[in-house]
Coordinates of N, CA, C and O in Angstrom, one line a residue:
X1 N 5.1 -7.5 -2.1 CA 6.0 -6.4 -1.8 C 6.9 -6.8 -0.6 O 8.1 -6.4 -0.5
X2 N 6.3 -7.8 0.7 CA 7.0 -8.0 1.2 C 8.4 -9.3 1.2 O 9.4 -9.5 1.8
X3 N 7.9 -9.9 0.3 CA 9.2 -11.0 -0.2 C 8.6 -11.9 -1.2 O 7.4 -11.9 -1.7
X4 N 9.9 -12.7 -1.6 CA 9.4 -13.6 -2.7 C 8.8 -14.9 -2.6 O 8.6 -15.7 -3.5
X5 N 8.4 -15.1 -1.5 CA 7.9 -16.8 -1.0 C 6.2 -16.0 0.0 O 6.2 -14.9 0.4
X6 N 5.3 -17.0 0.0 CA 4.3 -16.7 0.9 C 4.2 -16.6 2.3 O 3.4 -15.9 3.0
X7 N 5.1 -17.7 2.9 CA 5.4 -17.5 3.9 C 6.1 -16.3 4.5 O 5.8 -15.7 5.5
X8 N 7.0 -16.0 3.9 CA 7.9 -14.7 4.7 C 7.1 -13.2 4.3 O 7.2 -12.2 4.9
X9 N 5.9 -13.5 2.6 CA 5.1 -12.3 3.1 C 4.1 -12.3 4.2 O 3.8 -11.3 4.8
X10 N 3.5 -13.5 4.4 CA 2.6 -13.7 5.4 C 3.2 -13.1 6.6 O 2.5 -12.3 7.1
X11 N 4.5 -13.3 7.5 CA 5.1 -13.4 8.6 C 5.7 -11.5 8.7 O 5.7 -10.7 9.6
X12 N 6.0 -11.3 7.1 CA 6.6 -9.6 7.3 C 5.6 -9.0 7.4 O 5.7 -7.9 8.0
X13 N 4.4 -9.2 6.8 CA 3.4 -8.5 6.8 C 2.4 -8.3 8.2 O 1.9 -7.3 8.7
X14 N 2.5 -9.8 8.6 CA 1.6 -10.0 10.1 C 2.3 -9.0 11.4 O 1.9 -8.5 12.4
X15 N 3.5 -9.2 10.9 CA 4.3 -8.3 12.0 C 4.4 -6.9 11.3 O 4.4 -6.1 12.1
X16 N 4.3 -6.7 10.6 CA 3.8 -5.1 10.4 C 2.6 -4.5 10.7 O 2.5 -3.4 11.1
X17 N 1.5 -5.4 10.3 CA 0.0 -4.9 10.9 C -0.1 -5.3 12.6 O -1.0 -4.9 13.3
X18 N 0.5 -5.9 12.9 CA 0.9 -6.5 15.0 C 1.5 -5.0 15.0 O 0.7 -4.4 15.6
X19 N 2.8 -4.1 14.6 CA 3.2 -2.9 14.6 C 1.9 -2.0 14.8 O 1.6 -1.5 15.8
X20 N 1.2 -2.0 13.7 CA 0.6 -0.9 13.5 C -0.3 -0.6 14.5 O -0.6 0.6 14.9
X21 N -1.2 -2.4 15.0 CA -2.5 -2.2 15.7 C -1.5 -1.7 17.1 O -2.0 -0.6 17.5
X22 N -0.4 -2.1 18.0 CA 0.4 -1.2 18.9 C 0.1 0.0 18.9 O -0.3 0.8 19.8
X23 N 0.3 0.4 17.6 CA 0.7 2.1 17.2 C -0.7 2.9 17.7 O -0.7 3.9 18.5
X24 N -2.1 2.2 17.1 CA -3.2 2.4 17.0 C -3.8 2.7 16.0 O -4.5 3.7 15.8
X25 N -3.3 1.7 15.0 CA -3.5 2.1 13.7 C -4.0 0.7 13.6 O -3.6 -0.4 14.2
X26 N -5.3 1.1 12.4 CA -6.4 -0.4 12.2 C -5.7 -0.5 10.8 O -5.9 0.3 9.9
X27 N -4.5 -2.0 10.5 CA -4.3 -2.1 8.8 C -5.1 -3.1 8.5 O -5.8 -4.0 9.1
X28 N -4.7 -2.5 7.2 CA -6.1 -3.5 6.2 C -5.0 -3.9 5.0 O -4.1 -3.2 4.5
X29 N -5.2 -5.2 4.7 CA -4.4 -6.3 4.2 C -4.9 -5.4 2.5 O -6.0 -4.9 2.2
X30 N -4.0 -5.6 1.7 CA -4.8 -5.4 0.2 C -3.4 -6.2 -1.0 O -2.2 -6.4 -0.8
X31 N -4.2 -6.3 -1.9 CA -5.8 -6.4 -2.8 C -5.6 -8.0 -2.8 O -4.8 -8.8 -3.3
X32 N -6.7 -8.1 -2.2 CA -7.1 -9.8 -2.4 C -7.7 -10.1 -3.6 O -8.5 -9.4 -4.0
X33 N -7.4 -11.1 -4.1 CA -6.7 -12.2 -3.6 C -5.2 -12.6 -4.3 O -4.7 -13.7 -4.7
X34 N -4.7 -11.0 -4.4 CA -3.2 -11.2 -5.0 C -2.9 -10.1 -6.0 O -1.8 -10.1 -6.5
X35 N -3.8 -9.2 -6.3 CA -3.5 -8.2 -7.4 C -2.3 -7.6 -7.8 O -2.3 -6.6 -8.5
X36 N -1.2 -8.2 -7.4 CA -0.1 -7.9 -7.9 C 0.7 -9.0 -9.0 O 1.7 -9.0 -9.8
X37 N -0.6 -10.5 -8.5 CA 0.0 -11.0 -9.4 C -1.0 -11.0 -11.3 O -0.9 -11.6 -12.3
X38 N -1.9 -9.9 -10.8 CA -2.9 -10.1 -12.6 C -2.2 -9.3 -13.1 O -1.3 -8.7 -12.5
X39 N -2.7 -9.2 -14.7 CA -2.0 -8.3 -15.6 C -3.5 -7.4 -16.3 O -4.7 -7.5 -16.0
X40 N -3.0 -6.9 -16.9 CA -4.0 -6.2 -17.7 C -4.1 -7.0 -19.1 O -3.2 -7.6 -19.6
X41 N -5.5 -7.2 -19.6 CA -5.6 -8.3 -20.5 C -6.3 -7.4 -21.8 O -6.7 -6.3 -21.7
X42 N -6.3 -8.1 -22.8 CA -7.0 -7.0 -24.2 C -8.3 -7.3 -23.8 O -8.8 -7.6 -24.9
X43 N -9.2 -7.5 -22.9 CA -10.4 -7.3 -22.1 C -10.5 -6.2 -21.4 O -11.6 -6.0 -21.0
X44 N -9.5 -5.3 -21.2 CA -9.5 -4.6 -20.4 C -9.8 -5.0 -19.0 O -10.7 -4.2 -18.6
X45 N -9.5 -5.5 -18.4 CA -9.9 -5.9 -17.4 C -8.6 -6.9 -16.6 O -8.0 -7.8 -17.2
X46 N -8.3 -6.3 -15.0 CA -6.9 -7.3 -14.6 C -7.3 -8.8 -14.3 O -8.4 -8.9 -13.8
X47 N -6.7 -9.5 -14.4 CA -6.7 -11.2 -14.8 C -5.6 -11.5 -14.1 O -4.6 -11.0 -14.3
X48 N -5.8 -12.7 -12.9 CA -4.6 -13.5 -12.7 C -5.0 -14.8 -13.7 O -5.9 -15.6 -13.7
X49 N -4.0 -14.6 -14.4 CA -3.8 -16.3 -15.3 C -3.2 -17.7 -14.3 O -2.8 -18.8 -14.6
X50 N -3.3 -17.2 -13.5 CA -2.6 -18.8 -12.7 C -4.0 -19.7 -13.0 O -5.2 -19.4 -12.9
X51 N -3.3 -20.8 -13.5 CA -4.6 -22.1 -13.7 C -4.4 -23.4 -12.8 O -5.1 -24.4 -12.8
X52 N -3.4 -23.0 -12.3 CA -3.1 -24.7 -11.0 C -3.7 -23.4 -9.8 O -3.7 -22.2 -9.7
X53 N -4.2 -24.4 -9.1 CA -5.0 -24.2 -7.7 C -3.9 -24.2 -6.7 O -3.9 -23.6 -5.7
X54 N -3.2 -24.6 -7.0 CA -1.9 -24.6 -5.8 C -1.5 -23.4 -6.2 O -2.0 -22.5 -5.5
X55 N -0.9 -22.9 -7.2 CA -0.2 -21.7 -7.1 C -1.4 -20.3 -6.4 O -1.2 -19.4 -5.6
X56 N -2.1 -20.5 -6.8 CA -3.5 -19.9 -6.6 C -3.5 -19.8 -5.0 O -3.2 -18.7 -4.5
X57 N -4.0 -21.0 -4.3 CA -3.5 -21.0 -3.3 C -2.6 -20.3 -2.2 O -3.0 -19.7 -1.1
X58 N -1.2 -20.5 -2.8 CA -0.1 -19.5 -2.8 C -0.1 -18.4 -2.2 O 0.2 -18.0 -1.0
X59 N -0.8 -17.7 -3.6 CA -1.0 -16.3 -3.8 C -2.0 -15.9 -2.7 O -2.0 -14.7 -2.5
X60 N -2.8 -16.8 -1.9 CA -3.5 -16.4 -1.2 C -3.5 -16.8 0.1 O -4.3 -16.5 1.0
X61 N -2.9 -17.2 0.1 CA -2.0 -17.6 2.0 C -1.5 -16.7 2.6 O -1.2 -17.1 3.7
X62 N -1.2 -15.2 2.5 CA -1.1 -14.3 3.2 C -2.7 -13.5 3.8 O -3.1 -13.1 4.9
X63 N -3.3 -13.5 2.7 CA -4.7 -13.1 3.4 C -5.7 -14.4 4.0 O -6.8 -14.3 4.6
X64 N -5.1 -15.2 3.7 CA -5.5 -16.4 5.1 C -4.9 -16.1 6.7 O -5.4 -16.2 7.8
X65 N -4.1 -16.0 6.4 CA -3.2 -15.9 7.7 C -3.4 -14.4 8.4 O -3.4 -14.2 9.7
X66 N -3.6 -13.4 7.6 CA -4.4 -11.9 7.9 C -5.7 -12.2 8.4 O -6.1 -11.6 9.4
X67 N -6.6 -13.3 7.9 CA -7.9 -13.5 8.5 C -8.1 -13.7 9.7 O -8.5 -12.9 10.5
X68 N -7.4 -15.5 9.7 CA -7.0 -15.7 11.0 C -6.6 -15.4 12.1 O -7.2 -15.9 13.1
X69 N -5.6 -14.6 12.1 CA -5.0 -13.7 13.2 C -5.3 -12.6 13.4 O -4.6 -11.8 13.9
X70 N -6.8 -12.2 12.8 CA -7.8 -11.1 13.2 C -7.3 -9.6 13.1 O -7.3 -8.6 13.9
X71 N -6.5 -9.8 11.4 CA -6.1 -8.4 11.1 C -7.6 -8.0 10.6 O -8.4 -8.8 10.2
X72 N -7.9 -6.6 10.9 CA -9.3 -6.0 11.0 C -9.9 -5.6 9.8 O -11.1 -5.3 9.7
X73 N -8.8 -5.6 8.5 CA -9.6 -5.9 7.4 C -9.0 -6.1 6.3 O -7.8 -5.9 6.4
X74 N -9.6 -6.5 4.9 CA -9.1 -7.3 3.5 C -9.4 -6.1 2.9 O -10.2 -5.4 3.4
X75 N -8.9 -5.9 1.8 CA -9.3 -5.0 1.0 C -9.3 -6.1 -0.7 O -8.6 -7.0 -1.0
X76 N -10.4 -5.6 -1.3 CA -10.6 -6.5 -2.3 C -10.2 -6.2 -3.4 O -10.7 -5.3 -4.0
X77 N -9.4 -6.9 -4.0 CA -8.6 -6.1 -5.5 C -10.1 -6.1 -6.8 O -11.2 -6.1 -6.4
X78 N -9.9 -6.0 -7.8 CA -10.7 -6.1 -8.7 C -10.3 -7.2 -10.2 O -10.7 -7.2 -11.3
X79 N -9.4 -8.0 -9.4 CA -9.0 -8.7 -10.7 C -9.4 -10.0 -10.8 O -9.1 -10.6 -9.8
X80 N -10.2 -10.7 -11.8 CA -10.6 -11.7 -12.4 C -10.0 -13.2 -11.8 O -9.0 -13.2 -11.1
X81 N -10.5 -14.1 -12.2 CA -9.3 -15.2 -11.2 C -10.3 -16.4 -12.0 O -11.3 -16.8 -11.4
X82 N -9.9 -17.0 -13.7 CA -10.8 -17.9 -14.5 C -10.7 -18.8 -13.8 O -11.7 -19.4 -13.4
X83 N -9.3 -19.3 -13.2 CA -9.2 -20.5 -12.8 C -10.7 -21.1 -11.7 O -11.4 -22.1 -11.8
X84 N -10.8 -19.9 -10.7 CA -11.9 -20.4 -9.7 C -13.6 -20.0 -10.6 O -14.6 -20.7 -10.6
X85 N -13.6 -18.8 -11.4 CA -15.2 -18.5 -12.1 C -14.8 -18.5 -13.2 O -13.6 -18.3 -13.3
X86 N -15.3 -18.7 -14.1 CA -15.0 -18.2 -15.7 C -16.0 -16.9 -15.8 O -15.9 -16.4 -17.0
X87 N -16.7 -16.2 -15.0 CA -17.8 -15.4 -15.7 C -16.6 -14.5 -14.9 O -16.6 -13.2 -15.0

């Protein structure tokens, strides 16, 4: 939501929860590890189909960077990810 590259969501984001913790507001980073990029699958169930580790990666370098710089929490999406489990 915050842009189309990981870096500038990592940087708009980090400076929005840097805003908030000022304000006195504790943000929590969501849905890891990308849930905006799965789909709904005829499993019922949401699925990111990325199968290269790099794009994967990607997708998850904003809540690396949320870790890191000791944003106070992740929120955990619910969507499947074959490439790293298959179960």
């Amino acid at each position: 939501a915050y842009g189309p590259t990981p870096t500038l969501v990592a940087a708009v984001g980090l400076g929005y929860a840097q805003g908030l913790q000022q304000a006195g507001v504790l943000p929590l980073v969501k849905h890891y590890p990308g849930l905006g990029s799965a789909r709904y699958t005829d499993a019922k169930v949401y699925s990111i189909a990325e199968s290269e580790i790099r794009r994967l990666a990607e997708l998850m370098f904003p809540f690396s960077q949320a870790a890191t710089t000791g944003t106070p929490g992740i929120i955990v999406g619910h969507a499947a990810v074959p490439a790293l489990d298959e179960e």
